[in-house]
Amino acid sequence: MSDLDQNLQKLSGHLSRFQETGILNQIAGQAVPAYSGETFETRSPVDESLICAVAKSGTADIDAAAQAAKQTFPAWRDFPLTERKKILHAIADGIVARAEEIALCECWDTGQALRFMSKAALRGAENFRFFADRALSARDGHSLPSPTLLNITTRVPIGPVGIITPWNTPFMLSTWKIAPALAAGCTVVHKPAEFSPLTARILIEIAEDAGLPPGVWNLVNGLGEHAGKSLTEHPDIKAIAFVGESRTGSMIMRQGAETLKRVHFELGGKNPVVVFDDADLDRALDAVIFMIYSLNGERCTSSSRLLVQETIAEAFEAKLAERVKTINVGHPLDPATEVGPLIHKTHFDKVTSYFRIAEKDGAKIAAGGTRFGKQGYFVNPTLFTGAKSQMAIAQEEIFGPVLTCIRFSSEEEALEIANDVDYGLTGYVWTADMTRGLRFTNQLEAGMIWVNSENVRHLPTPFGGIKASGIGRDGGDWSFDFYMEHKHIGLATGEHKIPRLGG
Ligand code: NAD
């Protein structure tokens, strides 16, 4: 039996229970359908087949979940920290134990290739371990003495929080948001994306099996405009951590305004990778390809704009086109596959619409630009050359395996083009001249920049974007700053004089 057939067989074992019950919500430790009894379908992008029904929640379900999160908040806030740490580590252990099931379900649900999803599942466990170890110091503050007062700060968890996640690498992103919230002492209502609900259900089961008290973390499935909107408007939810499109972020800001929500946004990107002619071009080529064609290009940090110096552009683009044509498109459960299908029909239509737009605007399709196969939402990895910065393919987030290549003549021009977009998430610079590398990073408008490297996530560092790419930072202590309130306490010494009024 081939590896693919074996994986399909294992997958069908894991899916059968979802097919029997559908995907239920988890509220106060109970697996429940939506109050209305309504469901929606989730389908696989591989062959458009029905995976299962999913609870279609609305305001009543969000309200029940928010009540559960509110009721359990005081106990979880005051939970012994060493016990909290143990539970978070036990969740990580549970993820490792079910990593294969998570990876197979994630691939089938999202179209992501198994070679990447196996790692993403384990990254989810790492996220829990990282924040488990930091739970003990989450409340730490500063000592800022003045002459007559010992001023100290401490942090307290903000309260029940709402976490809204997208369909691209949904498992990893859920752990990335939920682990620090729990470590900080917040309780959680999680609304996963409607297009990829499978692994969020597995994750909460792992958490409760690991000993997380019921109601500390609640799962509510549903559509963004119903369940998502209700969550952002709920008065008992103190903050919203959101990962998704920039325009959804601005909707959430409006929806949360009435209840003065604290918001944390990780949004879209149109990230430049700038290759100067003195760079190690073989390494640069590998990194350029990896950072746009891995994860189907459905990756917020993807380097979707290649800015290449004129002096080397022709040869670099030719090599690039040759390599892009050899990328292995196929079934996501086949370990040899490098690019799988896009998430759903609407997204497939959006991505493929840029093939026509590129040609109409005068760019050249140097590779791809076509559908792959006849079934499912597969596209061939695509390379546009001869693009100009003002073209739609250079400005808009396509969010697929599609790279737009623009040439530049000088460092100044490269910087101007790199900054000439609404977004500012990541940037990548390739040069042998470290002085130039540093100068360029100083002026590049992006929240995260790598020089002579692909994106390598180091968990203690801040993750987030500027401009339309986000508000706030995740990672290390930055996550706690979002999920916690700073409190100032002043302790007076004997010398402190109290101003006196009257008699
Ligand atoms: P999306 O904005 O359409 O949906 C994200 C989530 O928001 C889903 O759960 C959806 O149901 C919910 N939602 C939709 N409308 C809502 C509303 N009115 N109120 C509340 N919730 C609502 O995004 P998507 O298409 O699922 O994900 C792709 C996008 O996510 C891309 O733009 C990508 O760049 C971005 N992303 C950013 C990062 C980052 O770290 N910056 C990481 C991953 C993905």
Coordinates of C-alpha atoms and ligand atoms in Angstrom, one line a residue:
M1 CA 0.0 0.0 0.0
S2 CA 1.4 3.5 -0.9
D3 CA 2.0 6.1 1.8
L4 CA -0.9 8.1 0.5
D5 CA -3.3 5.1 0.7
Q6 CA -2.1 4.3 4.3
N7 CA -2.7 7.9 5.3
L8 CA -6.1 7.9 3.7
Q9 CA -7.0 4.8 5.6
K10 CA -5.9 6.3 8.9
L11 CA -7.7 9.5 8.1
S12 CA -11.0 7.7 7.5
G13 CA -10.7 6.1 11.0
H14 CA -10.2 9.6 12.6
L15 CA -13.1 11.1 10.6
S16 CA -15.7 8.6 11.3
R17 CA -16.7 10.0 14.7
F18 CA -17.1 13.5 13.2
Q19 CA -19.3 12.0 10.5
E20 CA -21.5 10.4 13.1
T21 CA -22.0 13.4 15.5
G22 CA -20.9 16.4 13.4
I23 CA -18.6 19.0 15.0
L24 CA -20.2 20.1 18.3
N25 CA -19.5 23.1 20.4
Q26 CA -17.8 22.6 23.8
I27 CA -19.4 24.8 26.5
A28 CA -18.8 24.4 30.2
G29 CA -17.2 21.0 29.6
Q30 CA -20.2 19.7 27.6
A31 CA -20.2 18.8 23.9
V32 CA -23.4 20.5 22.6
P33 CA -25.0 21.3 19.3
A34 CA -26.0 24.9 18.5
Y35 CA -29.1 26.0 20.4
S36 CA -30.9 26.5 17.1
G37 CA -30.0 22.9 16.0
E38 CA -28.6 24.5 12.8
T39 CA -25.5 23.2 11.1
F40 CA -23.4 24.0 8.1
E41 CA -21.2 21.8 6.0
T42 CA -17.4 21.6 5.9
R43 CA -15.9 20.2 2.7
S44 CA -12.5 19.0 1.8
P45 CA -10.6 21.2 -0.7
V46 CA -9.0 18.1 -2.1
D47 CA -12.1 16.7 -3.9
E48 CA -14.9 19.0 -2.6
S49 CA -16.4 16.0 -0.7
L50 CA -18.5 16.5 2.4
I51 CA -16.4 16.0 5.6
C52 CA -19.2 16.5 8.2
A53 CA -21.8 18.9 9.6
V54 CA -20.7 21.7 12.0
A55 CA -22.7 23.5 14.7
K56 CA -23.9 26.8 13.3
S57 CA -23.9 28.9 16.4
G58 CA -25.4 32.3 17.1
T59 CA -25.8 34.8 19.9
A60 CA -27.4 32.3 22.4
D61 CA -24.4 29.9 22.0
I62 CA -21.9 32.7 22.4
D63 CA -23.8 34.0 25.4
A64 CA -23.7 30.5 27.1
A65 CA -19.9 30.2 26.3
A66 CA -19.2 33.7 27.7
Q67 CA -21.2 32.9 30.8
A68 CA -19.1 29.8 31.3
A69 CA -15.9 31.7 30.8
K70 CA -17.1 34.4 33.2
Q71 CA -18.1 31.9 35.9
T72 CA -14.8 30.0 35.8
F73 CA -12.6 33.1 35.6
P74 CA -12.1 33.8 39.3
A75 CA -11.1 30.1 40.0
W76 CA -8.7 30.0 37.0
R77 CA -7.2 33.4 37.8
D78 CA -6.4 32.1 41.3
F79 CA -5.5 28.6 40.3
P80 CA -2.1 27.5 41.8
L81 CA 0.5 28.5 39.3
T82 CA 2.4 25.3 39.5
E83 CA -0.8 23.4 38.8
R84 CA -1.6 25.6 35.9
K85 CA 1.9 25.0 34.5
K86 CA 1.4 21.2 34.9
I87 CA -2.0 21.3 33.0
L88 CA -0.5 23.3 30.1
H89 CA 2.4 20.8 29.8
A90 CA -0.1 18.0 29.9
I91 CA -1.9 19.6 27.0
A92 CA 1.4 19.7 25.1
D93 CA 1.8 16.0 25.9
G94 CA -1.7 15.3 24.6
I95 CA -0.9 17.1 21.3
V96 CA 2.2 15.1 20.8
A97 CA 0.3 11.9 21.4
R98 CA -2.3 12.8 18.8
A99 CA 0.0 14.7 16.4
E100 CA -0.6 12.3 13.5
E101 CA -4.4 12.5 13.8
I102 CA -4.1 16.3 14.1
A103 CA -1.9 16.5 11.0
L104 CA -4.0 14.2 8.9
C105 CA -7.3 16.0 9.8
E106 CA -5.7 19.4 9.2
C107 CA -4.5 18.4 5.7
W108 CA -7.9 17.0 4.7
D109 CA -9.7 20.1 6.1
T110 CA -7.4 22.8 4.7
G111 CA -5.5 21.3 1.8
Q112 CA -2.1 21.9 3.4
A113 CA 0.6 19.4 2.7
L114 CA 1.4 16.7 5.3
R115 CA 5.1 17.5 5.3
F116 CA 4.3 20.9 6.8
M117 CA 1.3 20.0 8.9
S118 CA 3.2 17.2 10.8
K119 CA 5.6 20.0 12.0
A120 CA 2.7 22.5 12.6
A121 CA 1.1 20.0 15.0
L122 CA 4.3 19.7 17.0
R123 CA 4.8 23.4 16.9
G124 CA 1.4 23.6 18.7
A125 CA 2.8 21.5 21.5
E126 CA 5.8 23.7 21.7
N127 CA 3.6 26.8 22.1
F128 CA 1.9 25.2 25.1
R129 CA 5.2 24.2 26.7
F130 CA 6.7 27.7 26.1
F131 CA 3.8 29.4 27.8
A132 CA 3.5 26.7 30.5
D133 CA 7.0 27.5 31.7
R134 CA 6.2 31.2 31.7
A135 CA 3.0 30.9 33.6
L136 CA 4.9 31.2 36.9
S137 CA 6.2 34.7 36.0
A138 CA 3.1 36.0 34.2
R139 CA 2.2 38.2 37.2
D140 CA 5.7 39.7 37.5
G141 CA 6.1 43.4 37.5
H142 CA 8.6 46.2 38.2
S143 CA 9.9 48.0 41.2
L144 CA 10.0 51.8 40.5
P145 CA 10.8 53.4 43.9
S146 CA 10.4 57.2 44.4
P147 CA 11.9 59.0 47.5
T148 CA 8.9 58.3 49.8
L149 CA 7.0 55.5 48.0
L150 CA 7.8 52.0 47.0
N151 CA 6.0 51.8 43.7
I152 CA 5.5 48.3 42.4
T153 CA 3.6 46.9 39.4
T154 CA 1.9 43.6 39.1
R155 CA -0.1 42.1 36.3
V156 CA -3.6 40.5 36.6
P157 CA -5.4 38.6 33.9
I158 CA -7.9 40.8 32.0
G159 CA -10.8 38.4 32.3
P160 CA -12.6 36.1 29.8
V161 CA -11.2 36.7 26.3
G162 CA -12.5 35.8 22.8
I163 CA -10.1 34.2 20.3
I164 CA -11.0 34.2 16.6
T165 CA -8.7 32.3 14.2
P166 CA -8.5 31.9 10.4
W167 CA -8.3 28.8 8.2
N168 CA -4.7 28.9 7.3
T169 CA -2.7 26.6 9.7
P170 CA -5.6 26.8 12.1
F171 CA -4.3 24.3 14.6
M172 CA -0.9 26.0 15.1
L173 CA -2.5 29.5 15.2
S174 CA -5.1 28.4 17.8
T175 CA -2.4 27.1 20.1
W176 CA -0.4 30.3 19.6
K177 CA -3.3 32.4 20.9
I178 CA -4.9 30.1 23.5
A179 CA -1.8 28.9 25.3
P180 CA -0.7 32.4 26.5
A181 CA -4.2 33.4 27.4
L182 CA -4.5 30.3 29.7
A183 CA -1.0 30.8 31.1
A184 CA -1.9 34.4 32.0
G185 CA -5.0 33.2 33.9
C186 CA -7.7 34.3 31.3
T187 CA -10.6 32.1 30.4
V188 CA -11.3 31.6 26.7
V189 CA -14.1 31.5 24.1
H190 CA -12.6 30.2 20.9
K191 CA -14.3 30.7 17.5
P192 CA -12.4 28.8 14.8
A193 CA -12.8 29.6 11.1
E194 CA -15.8 28.0 9.5
F195 CA -13.7 26.5 6.7
S196 CA -11.4 24.4 9.0
P197 CA -13.2 23.3 12.2
L198 CA -11.8 19.8 12.7
T199 CA -8.6 20.4 14.7
A200 CA -10.1 23.0 17.1
R201 CA -12.4 20.3 18.3
I202 CA -9.5 17.8 18.8
L203 CA -7.6 20.5 20.6
I204 CA -10.2 21.3 23.2
E205 CA -10.7 17.5 23.8
I206 CA -7.0 17.2 24.5
A207 CA -7.2 20.2 26.9
E208 CA -10.0 18.8 29.0
D209 CA -8.5 15.3 29.0
A210 CA -5.3 16.9 30.3
G211 CA -7.3 18.2 33.4
L212 CA -8.2 21.7 32.3
P213 CA -11.3 22.5 34.4
P214 CA -14.6 22.6 32.4
G215 CA -15.6 26.1 31.2
V216 CA -12.1 27.6 31.3
W217 CA -11.9 27.1 27.6
N218 CA -15.0 27.0 25.4
L219 CA -15.4 26.3 21.8
V220 CA -18.1 27.8 19.6
N221 CA -18.3 27.0 15.9
G222 CA -20.1 29.2 13.4
L223 CA -19.8 31.8 10.7
G224 CA -17.9 35.1 11.2
E225 CA -20.9 37.3 10.7
H226 CA -23.0 35.4 13.3
A227 CA -20.9 33.7 16.0
G228 CA -17.8 35.8 15.4
K229 CA -19.7 39.1 15.5
S230 CA -21.6 38.1 18.7
L231 CA -18.4 37.2 20.4
T232 CA -16.8 40.6 19.6
E233 CA -19.9 42.4 20.9
H234 CA -20.4 40.4 24.1
P235 CA -20.1 42.6 27.2
D236 CA -18.5 39.9 29.4
I237 CA -15.7 39.3 26.9
K238 CA -12.9 41.8 27.8
A239 CA -10.6 41.4 24.9
I240 CA -10.5 39.9 21.4
A241 CA -7.4 38.3 19.9
F242 CA -8.0 38.0 16.2
V243 CA -6.0 36.5 13.3
G244 CA -7.4 37.1 9.8
E245 CA -7.9 39.6 7.0
S246 CA -7.3 43.3 7.5
R247 CA -10.8 44.3 6.6
T248 CA -12.3 41.8 9.1
G249 CA -10.0 43.4 11.7
S250 CA -11.5 46.8 11.0
M251 CA -15.0 45.3 11.2
I252 CA -14.1 43.8 14.6
M253 CA -12.9 47.1 15.8
R254 CA -16.2 48.7 15.0
Q255 CA -18.2 45.8 16.5
G256 CA -16.2 45.9 19.7
A257 CA -16.3 49.7 20.1
E258 CA -19.6 49.7 22.1
T259 CA -18.1 47.5 24.8
L260 CA -14.7 49.1 24.6
K261 CA -12.9 45.9 23.7
R262 CA -9.2 45.6 23.8
V263 CA -8.1 44.1 20.5
H264 CA -5.0 42.3 19.2
F265 CA -4.9 41.9 15.4
E266 CA -2.7 39.7 13.3
L267 CA -3.7 40.6 9.7
G268 CA -2.7 40.4 6.1
G269 CA 0.6 40.9 4.4
K270 CA 2.2 41.7 1.0
N271 CA 5.7 41.1 2.2
P272 CA 8.8 42.0 0.1
V273 CA 11.9 39.8 -0.3
V274 CA 14.7 42.1 -1.6
V275 CA 17.6 40.4 -3.4
F276 CA 20.7 42.6 -4.0
D277 CA 23.3 41.5 -6.6
D278 CA 26.0 40.8 -4.0
A279 CA 23.8 38.2 -2.1
D280 CA 24.5 34.5 -1.9
L281 CA 22.1 33.8 -4.8
D282 CA 21.7 30.1 -4.4
R283 CA 20.6 30.5 -0.7
A284 CA 18.4 33.5 -1.7
L285 CA 16.7 31.4 -4.4
D286 CA 15.9 28.6 -1.9
A287 CA 14.5 31.0 0.6
V288 CA 12.5 33.0 -2.0
I289 CA 10.9 29.7 -3.2
F290 CA 10.3 28.4 0.3
M291 CA 8.7 31.5 1.6
I292 CA 6.0 31.8 -1.0
Y293 CA 5.3 28.3 -2.2
S294 CA 5.3 26.4 1.1
L295 CA 2.0 26.2 2.9
N296 CA 0.3 26.8 -0.5
G297 CA 1.3 30.4 -0.2
E298 CA -1.6 30.7 2.3
R299 CA 0.7 32.2 4.8
C300 CA 0.6 35.7 6.3
T301 CA 4.4 36.0 6.4
S302 CA 4.9 34.7 2.8
S303 CA 7.3 36.7 0.7
S304 CA 4.8 37.4 -2.1
R305 CA 6.8 40.3 -3.7
L306 CA 10.2 39.6 -5.0
L307 CA 12.3 42.7 -5.5
V308 CA 15.4 41.8 -7.5
Q309 CA 18.3 44.0 -8.6
E310 CA 18.4 44.6 -12.3
T311 CA 22.0 43.5 -12.7
I312 CA 21.1 39.9 -11.8
A313 CA 17.4 39.9 -12.5
E314 CA 17.3 38.0 -15.8
A315 CA 19.4 35.1 -14.6
F316 CA 17.7 35.0 -11.2
E317 CA 14.2 35.0 -12.7
A318 CA 15.1 32.3 -15.2
K319 CA 16.4 30.0 -12.5
L320 CA 13.3 30.8 -10.4
A321 CA 10.9 30.0 -13.2
E322 CA 12.7 26.7 -13.9
R323 CA 12.5 25.6 -10.2
V324 CA 8.9 26.8 -9.7
K325 CA 7.9 24.5 -12.6
T326 CA 9.3 21.5 -10.7
I327 CA 7.4 22.1 -7.4
N328 CA 5.4 19.0 -6.6
V329 CA 1.6 19.7 -6.6
G330 CA -0.6 16.9 -5.4
H331 CA -2.7 15.2 -2.7
P332 CA -1.9 16.8 0.6
L333 CA -1.7 13.4 2.4
D334 CA 1.0 12.3 0.0
P335 CA 4.3 12.9 1.9
A336 CA 5.9 13.9 -1.5
T337 CA 3.5 16.8 -2.0
E338 CA 4.8 20.3 -1.7
V339 CA 1.7 22.3 -2.7
G340 CA -1.8 21.1 -2.1
P341 CA -5.2 22.6 -3.0
L342 CA -6.4 26.1 -1.9
I343 CA -8.9 26.2 0.9
H344 CA -12.2 26.7 -0.9
K345 CA -13.9 27.7 -4.2
T346 CA -14.2 31.4 -3.5
H347 CA -10.5 31.6 -2.6
F348 CA -9.6 29.5 -5.6
D349 CA -11.6 31.9 -7.8
K350 CA -9.9 34.9 -6.2
V351 CA -6.4 33.5 -6.6
T352 CA -7.0 32.4 -10.2
S353 CA -8.5 35.8 -11.1
Y354 CA -5.1 37.3 -10.7
F355 CA -3.8 35.3 -13.6
R356 CA -6.0 37.3 -15.9
I357 CA -5.4 40.6 -14.0
A358 CA -1.6 40.1 -14.3
E359 CA -1.7 39.7 -18.1
K360 CA -4.2 42.6 -18.5
D361 CA -2.0 44.9 -16.5
G362 CA 1.1 44.0 -18.6
A363 CA 3.0 41.5 -16.4
K364 CA 4.2 38.2 -17.8
I365 CA 3.3 34.7 -16.5
A366 CA 6.7 33.0 -16.3
A367 CA 5.4 29.8 -14.6
G368 CA 2.0 28.4 -13.7
G369 CA -1.0 30.6 -14.2
T370 CA -3.2 27.6 -14.6
R371 CA -5.4 25.2 -12.7
F372 CA -3.9 21.9 -11.7
G373 CA -6.1 18.8 -12.4
K374 CA -9.9 18.9 -12.8
Q375 CA -11.1 18.3 -9.3
G376 CA -10.4 20.2 -6.1
Y377 CA -9.0 23.7 -5.8
F378 CA -5.4 23.1 -7.0
V379 CA -3.4 25.7 -8.9
N380 CA 0.0 25.4 -10.4
P381 CA 2.7 27.4 -8.6
T382 CA 2.8 30.7 -10.4
L383 CA 5.4 33.4 -11.1
F384 CA 4.7 36.8 -12.5
T385 CA 7.6 38.8 -13.9
G386 CA 7.9 42.2 -15.4
A387 CA 5.6 43.7 -12.7
K388 CA 5.4 47.3 -11.6
S389 CA 4.7 48.4 -8.0
Q390 CA 1.4 49.9 -8.8
M391 CA -0.1 46.8 -10.4
A392 CA -2.8 44.9 -8.4
I393 CA -0.6 41.8 -8.3
A394 CA 2.0 43.9 -6.5
Q395 CA -0.4 45.6 -4.1
E396 CA -3.1 43.1 -3.1
E397 CA -2.7 40.0 -0.9
I398 CA -3.3 37.1 -3.2
F399 CA -2.7 34.5 -0.5
G400 CA -1.8 31.6 -2.8
P401 CA 1.3 30.1 -4.4
V402 CA 1.8 33.1 -6.5
L403 CA 4.9 35.3 -6.6
T404 CA 5.1 38.8 -8.2
C405 CA 8.6 39.8 -9.3
I406 CA 9.6 43.5 -9.7
R407 CA 13.0 44.7 -10.7
F408 CA 14.9 47.6 -9.1
S409 CA 18.1 49.5 -9.9
S410 CA 19.3 51.1 -6.6
E411 CA 18.9 50.6 -2.9
E412 CA 16.7 53.7 -2.7
E413 CA 14.4 52.4 -5.3
A414 CA 14.2 49.0 -3.6
L415 CA 13.2 50.7 -0.4
E416 CA 10.6 52.9 -2.1
I417 CA 9.0 49.8 -3.7
A418 CA 9.2 47.7 -0.6
N419 CA 7.4 50.3 1.5
D420 CA 4.9 51.2 -1.3
V421 CA 2.0 48.9 0.1
D422 CA -0.6 49.2 2.7
Y423 CA 0.8 46.3 4.6
G424 CA 3.8 45.9 6.9
L425 CA 4.1 42.4 8.3
T426 CA 7.5 40.9 7.4
G427 CA 10.4 41.7 5.1
Y428 CA 13.4 39.7 3.9
V429 CA 16.7 41.2 2.7
W430 CA 19.5 39.4 0.9
T431 CA 22.9 41.1 0.7
A432 CA 26.5 40.4 1.6
D433 CA 26.9 44.0 2.8
M434 CA 25.8 44.0 6.5
T435 CA 26.0 47.8 6.7
R436 CA 23.4 48.0 3.9
G437 CA 21.4 45.2 5.5
L438 CA 21.1 47.1 8.7
R439 CA 20.5 50.4 7.0
F440 CA 17.7 48.8 4.9
T441 CA 16.0 47.1 7.9
N442 CA 16.0 50.5 9.8
Q443 CA 13.9 52.0 7.0
L444 CA 11.8 49.0 5.9
E445 CA 8.2 49.3 7.2
A446 CA 7.6 45.9 8.6
G447 CA 7.1 44.4 12.1
M448 CA 9.5 41.5 11.5
I449 CA 12.6 41.4 9.2
W450 CA 15.1 38.8 8.4
V451 CA 18.5 39.4 6.7
N452 CA 19.9 36.5 4.7
S453 CA 17.3 34.1 6.1
E454 CA 13.9 32.8 5.6
N455 CA 11.3 33.4 8.4
V456 CA 12.5 31.6 11.5
R457 CA 10.2 31.9 14.4
H458 CA 11.9 32.2 17.8
L459 CA 9.1 32.2 20.4
P460 CA 10.5 34.8 22.8
T461 CA 10.7 37.4 20.1
P462 CA 7.8 39.8 19.2
F463 CA 5.5 38.7 16.4
G464 CA 3.2 41.2 14.7
G465 CA 2.8 43.8 12.0
I466 CA 2.6 47.5 11.4
K467 CA 0.3 49.5 9.0
A468 CA -2.6 47.3 7.8
S469 CA -0.9 44.1 9.0
G470 CA -1.8 44.4 12.7
I471 CA -2.0 45.9 16.1
G472 CA 0.0 44.4 19.0
R473 CA 2.6 41.8 19.4
D474 CA 2.6 38.1 20.4
G475 CA 5.4 36.1 21.8
G476 CA 7.4 36.1 25.0
D477 CA 6.2 38.6 27.5
W478 CA 4.3 40.6 24.8
S479 CA 1.5 38.0 24.8
F480 CA 1.0 38.5 28.5
D481 CA 0.9 42.3 28.1
F482 CA -2.2 41.8 25.9
Y483 CA -4.0 39.2 28.1
M484 CA -3.2 41.0 31.4
E485 CA -3.7 44.4 33.0
H486 CA -0.8 46.3 34.7
K487 CA -1.6 47.4 38.2
H488 CA 0.4 50.1 40.0
I489 CA 0.7 49.9 43.8
G490 CA 2.4 52.6 45.9
L491 CA 3.5 51.7 49.4
A492 CA 4.3 54.8 51.5
T493 CA 7.3 55.1 53.8
G494 CA 7.1 57.0 57.1
E495 CA 8.6 60.1 55.5
H496 CA 5.8 60.4 53.0
K497 CA 3.9 63.6 53.8
I498 CA 0.1 63.6 53.2
P499 CA -1.1 67.0 51.9
R500 CA -3.5 68.4 54.5
L501 CA -6.6 70.5 53.8
G502 CA -8.9 72.2 56.3
G503 CA -8.8 72.3 60.3
Ligands
NAD1 P1 -11.1 36.1 7.7 O1 -10.8 37.5 8.3 O2 -12.0 36.0 6.6 O3 -11.6 35.2 8.9 C1 -10.9 35.0 10.1 C2 -11.8 34.7 11.2 O4 -12.7 35.8 11.5 C3 -12.8 33.5 10.9 O5 -12.9 32.7 12.1 C4 -14.1 34.2 10.6 O6 -15.2 33.4 10.8 C5 -14.0 35.4 11.5 N1 -14.9 36.5 11.1 C6 -15.2 36.9 9.9 N2 -16.0 38.0 9.9 C7 -16.1 38.3 11.2 C8 -16.8 39.4 11.9 N3 -17.5 40.3 11.3 N4 -16.7 39.4 13.3 C9 -16.0 38.5 13.9 N5 -15.3 37.5 13.3 C10 -15.4 37.4 12.0 O7 -9.6 35.6 7.4 P2 -9.3 34.2 6.7 O8 -9.6 34.3 5.2 O9 -9.9 33.1 7.5 O10 -7.7 34.1 6.9 C11 -6.8 34.6 6.0 C12 -6.3 36.0 6.4 O11 -5.6 35.8 7.7 C13 -5.2 36.5 5.5 O12 -5.4 37.9 5.2 C14 -3.9 36.3 6.3 O13 -2.8 37.2 5.9 C15 -4.4 36.5 7.7 N6 -3.4 35.9 8.6 C16 -2.6 36.8 9.4 C17 -1.7 36.2 10.3 C18 -0.7 37.1 11.0 O14 -0.1 36.6 12.0 N7 -0.6 38.4 10.7 C19 -1.6 34.9 10.4 C20 -2.5 34.1 9.7 C21 -3.4 34.6 8.8

